[in-house]
Coordinates of C-alpha atoms in Angstrom, one line a residue:
X1 CA 6.8 3.6 -7.5
X2 CA 10.1 2.4 -6.4
X3 CA 12.8 0.8 -9.0
X4 CA 11.9 -2.6 -7.8
X5 CA 8.3 -2.0 -9.0
X6 CA 9.1 -0.4 -12.2
X7 CA 6.4 -2.4 -14.2
X8 CA 3.0 -3.5 -13.2
X9 CA 1.2 -6.5 -14.5
X10 CA -2.7 -6.8 -13.6
X11 CA -4.4 -10.1 -14.3
X12 CA -8.0 -10.0 -14.6
X13 CA -10.1 -13.0 -14.9
X14 CA -13.2 -12.6 -17.0
X15 CA -16.5 -11.7 -15.2
X16 CA -19.3 -14.6 -14.8
X17 CA -20.5 -15.9 -18.1
X18 CA -23.6 -17.6 -19.2
X19 CA -23.9 -21.4 -20.6
X20 CA -26.5 -20.9 -23.5
X21 CA -27.4 -24.3 -24.9
X22 CA -25.8 -25.0 -28.3
X23 CA -23.3 -22.0 -28.0
X24 CA -19.5 -23.0 -28.2
X25 CA -17.2 -22.2 -25.3
X26 CA -15.3 -19.7 -27.3
X27 CA -18.6 -17.8 -27.8
X28 CA -20.2 -17.8 -24.5
X29 CA -21.4 -14.1 -23.6
X30 CA -21.5 -12.9 -20.0
X31 CA -24.5 -13.6 -17.8
X32 CA -26.4 -10.7 -16.1
X33 CA -24.0 -11.2 -12.9
X34 CA -21.0 -10.6 -15.1
X35 CA -22.5 -7.6 -16.9
X36 CA -23.0 -6.1 -13.5
X37 CA -19.7 -7.1 -12.0
X38 CA -17.3 -6.2 -15.1
X39 CA -17.7 -2.4 -14.7
X40 CA -16.9 -2.8 -10.9
X41 CA -13.4 -4.3 -12.1
X42 CA -12.9 -1.0 -14.0
X43 CA -14.0 1.1 -11.3
X44 CA -11.7 -0.7 -8.7
X45 CA -8.5 0.0 -11.2
X46 CA -9.5 3.7 -11.6
X47 CA -9.8 3.9 -7.8
X48 CA -6.7 2.3 -7.3
X49 CA -4.9 4.7 -9.8
X50 CA -4.0 1.8 -12.0
X51 CA -4.6 2.7 -15.9
X52 CA -2.9 0.0 -18.2
X53 CA -0.6 1.2 -21.3
X54 CA -1.6 -2.2 -23.1
X55 CA -4.4 -4.5 -22.7
X56 CA -3.8 -8.2 -23.9
X57 CA -7.1 -10.0 -23.9
X58 CA -8.3 -13.4 -25.1
X59 CA -10.2 -13.4 -28.2
X60 CA -13.2 -15.0 -26.4
X61 CA -16.7 -13.3 -26.3
X62 CA -16.7 -13.4 -22.6
X63 CA -13.3 -11.8 -22.1
X64 CA -13.8 -9.0 -24.6
X65 CA -17.2 -8.2 -22.9
X66 CA -15.3 -8.0 -19.6
X67 CA -12.8 -5.6 -21.0
X68 CA -15.3 -3.4 -22.8
X69 CA -17.4 -3.0 -19.6
X70 CA -14.3 -2.4 -17.5
X71 CA -12.7 -0.1 -19.9
X72 CA -15.7 2.3 -19.5
X73 CA -14.8 3.1 -16.1
X74 CA -11.7 4.3 -17.1
X75 CA -12.9 7.0 -19.7
X76 CA -10.7 8.1 -22.4
X77 CA -7.3 6.7 -20.6
X78 CA -8.5 3.0 -21.5
X79 CA -6.5 1.5 -24.2
X80 CA -7.8 -0.2 -26.9
X81 CA -7.1 -4.0 -26.1
X82 CA -5.1 -6.4 -28.3
X83 CA -7.4 -9.6 -28.8
X84 CA -5.0 -12.4 -28.9
X85 CA -6.4 -15.9 -29.6
X86 CA -3.2 -17.3 -27.7
X87 CA -4.8 -16.4 -24.4
X88 CA -7.9 -18.3 -24.9
X89 CA -7.4 -21.7 -22.7
X90 CA -3.8 -21.0 -22.4
X91 CA -1.4 -22.2 -19.5
X92 CA 0.5 -20.2 -17.3
X93 CA 3.6 -20.8 -19.5
X94 CA 1.6 -19.7 -22.5
X95 CA 0.2 -16.4 -20.8
X96 CA 3.9 -15.6 -19.6
X97 CA 5.1 -15.8 -23.2
X98 CA 2.6 -13.2 -24.5
X99 CA 3.4 -10.9 -21.5
X100 CA 6.8 -11.3 -22.2
X101 CA 6.2 -9.6 -25.8
X102 CA 5.2 -6.3 -24.2
X103 CA 7.0 -3.3 -25.4
X104 CA 9.9 -2.2 -23.5
X105 CA 8.6 1.2 -22.8
X106 CA 5.1 -0.2 -21.6
X107 CA 4.8 0.3 -17.5
X108 CA 1.4 -1.5 -17.0
X109 CA 0.1 -4.3 -18.8
X110 CA -3.5 -5.6 -18.0
X111 CA -4.2 -9.3 -19.1
X112 CA -7.7 -10.5 -19.3
X113 CA -8.1 -14.1 -19.4
X114 CA -9.2 -17.6 -18.2
X115 CA -8.8 -19.9 -15.3
X116 CA -7.0 -21.9 -14.5
X117 CA -4.3 -20.3 -16.6
X118 CA -4.5 -16.7 -15.2
X119 CA -4.5 -18.1 -11.4
X120 CA -1.4 -20.4 -12.4
X121 CA 0.5 -17.1 -13.7
X122 CA -0.2 -15.2 -10.8
X123 CA 0.9 -17.9 -8.5
X124 CA 3.9 -18.9 -10.7
X125 CA 5.1 -15.0 -10.8
X126 CA 4.5 -14.3 -7.3
X127 CA 6.2 -17.4 -5.8
X128 CA 5.6 -18.6 -2.2
X129 CA 4.1 -16.2 0.3
X130 CA 1.2 -15.6 2.7
X131 CA -1.8 -13.4 2.9
X132 CA -3.0 -12.5 -0.6
X133 CA -1.0 -15.2 -2.3
X134 CA -2.7 -17.6 -0.2
X135 CA -6.0 -16.2 -1.4
X136 CA -5.0 -16.6 -4.9
X137 CA -3.9 -20.1 -4.2
X138 CA -7.2 -20.8 -2.5
X139 CA -9.6 -19.6 -5.2
X140 CA -9.3 -16.9 -8.3
X141 CA -12.9 -16.3 -8.8
X142 CA -14.5 -14.7 -11.9
X143 CA -13.8 -10.9 -12.2
X144 CA -11.0 -11.2 -9.9
X145 CA -8.1 -8.8 -10.3
X146 CA -4.6 -9.7 -9.3
X147 CA -1.9 -7.0 -9.3
X148 CA 1.8 -7.7 -9.5
X149 CA 4.7 -5.3 -9.5
X150 CA 8.3 -6.3 -10.8
X151 CA 11.6 -4.6 -11.6
X152 CA 12.2 -7.1 -14.4
X153 CA 12.0 -6.0 -18.1
X154 CA 8.8 -7.7 -19.7
X155 CA 11.1 -10.0 -21.9
X156 CA 12.9 -11.2 -18.6
X157 CA 10.1 -11.8 -16.5
X158 CA 10.3 -15.1 -14.9
X159 CA 8.7 -17.3 -12.2
X160 CA 9.1 -15.7 -8.6
X161 CA 10.1 -12.5 -10.3
X162 CA 7.0 -10.2 -9.0
X163 CA 5.3 -9.3 -5.9
X164 CA 1.6 -9.6 -5.4
X165 CA 0.5 -6.3 -4.2
X166 CA -3.3 -6.3 -4.5
X167 CA -5.8 -8.9 -4.9
X168 CA -9.4 -8.0 -5.2
X169 CA -12.9 -9.6 -6.5
X170 CA -15.1 -6.5 -7.4
X171 CA -18.9 -7.3 -7.4
X172 CA -21.7 -5.0 -8.9
X173 CA -25.0 -4.4 -7.0
X174 CA -27.7 -7.1 -7.2
X175 CA -30.4 -6.4 -9.4

């Protein structure tokens, strides 16, 4: 990693969730497809050699379940998540404010959240561009991962200060 890419922010949208009748949005669990896909997000991180130092996760049931299943693929190297109620239904600005709180020595932060906030955050940080940025602009599906690299300190992370280096939508085998 070059000096320009001293820090890495991985943004993960939760896997596909169920819509059980009578269950509040915050309490919705993953559906079967989400349970299949979430481990694939962890496998993708492992294969890419990306292991977060810190995990910031919405406190909603579906984001917690997504991280738990993804983390299993990283084994003992997966850090415990910090569940934060501010990440639930957060805007890009609200998400960025939480990311800016990351400890100075942290190199890789993984954020598990919800759309449209996660998509807006990636587009805000990556700025204008083609290719993968255009893919993100078009759609940020469930279980999608965006990898952003920046030379900025977490506390100074600002719009346009990162480069989108990877965008993936891992999917598990259909059962």
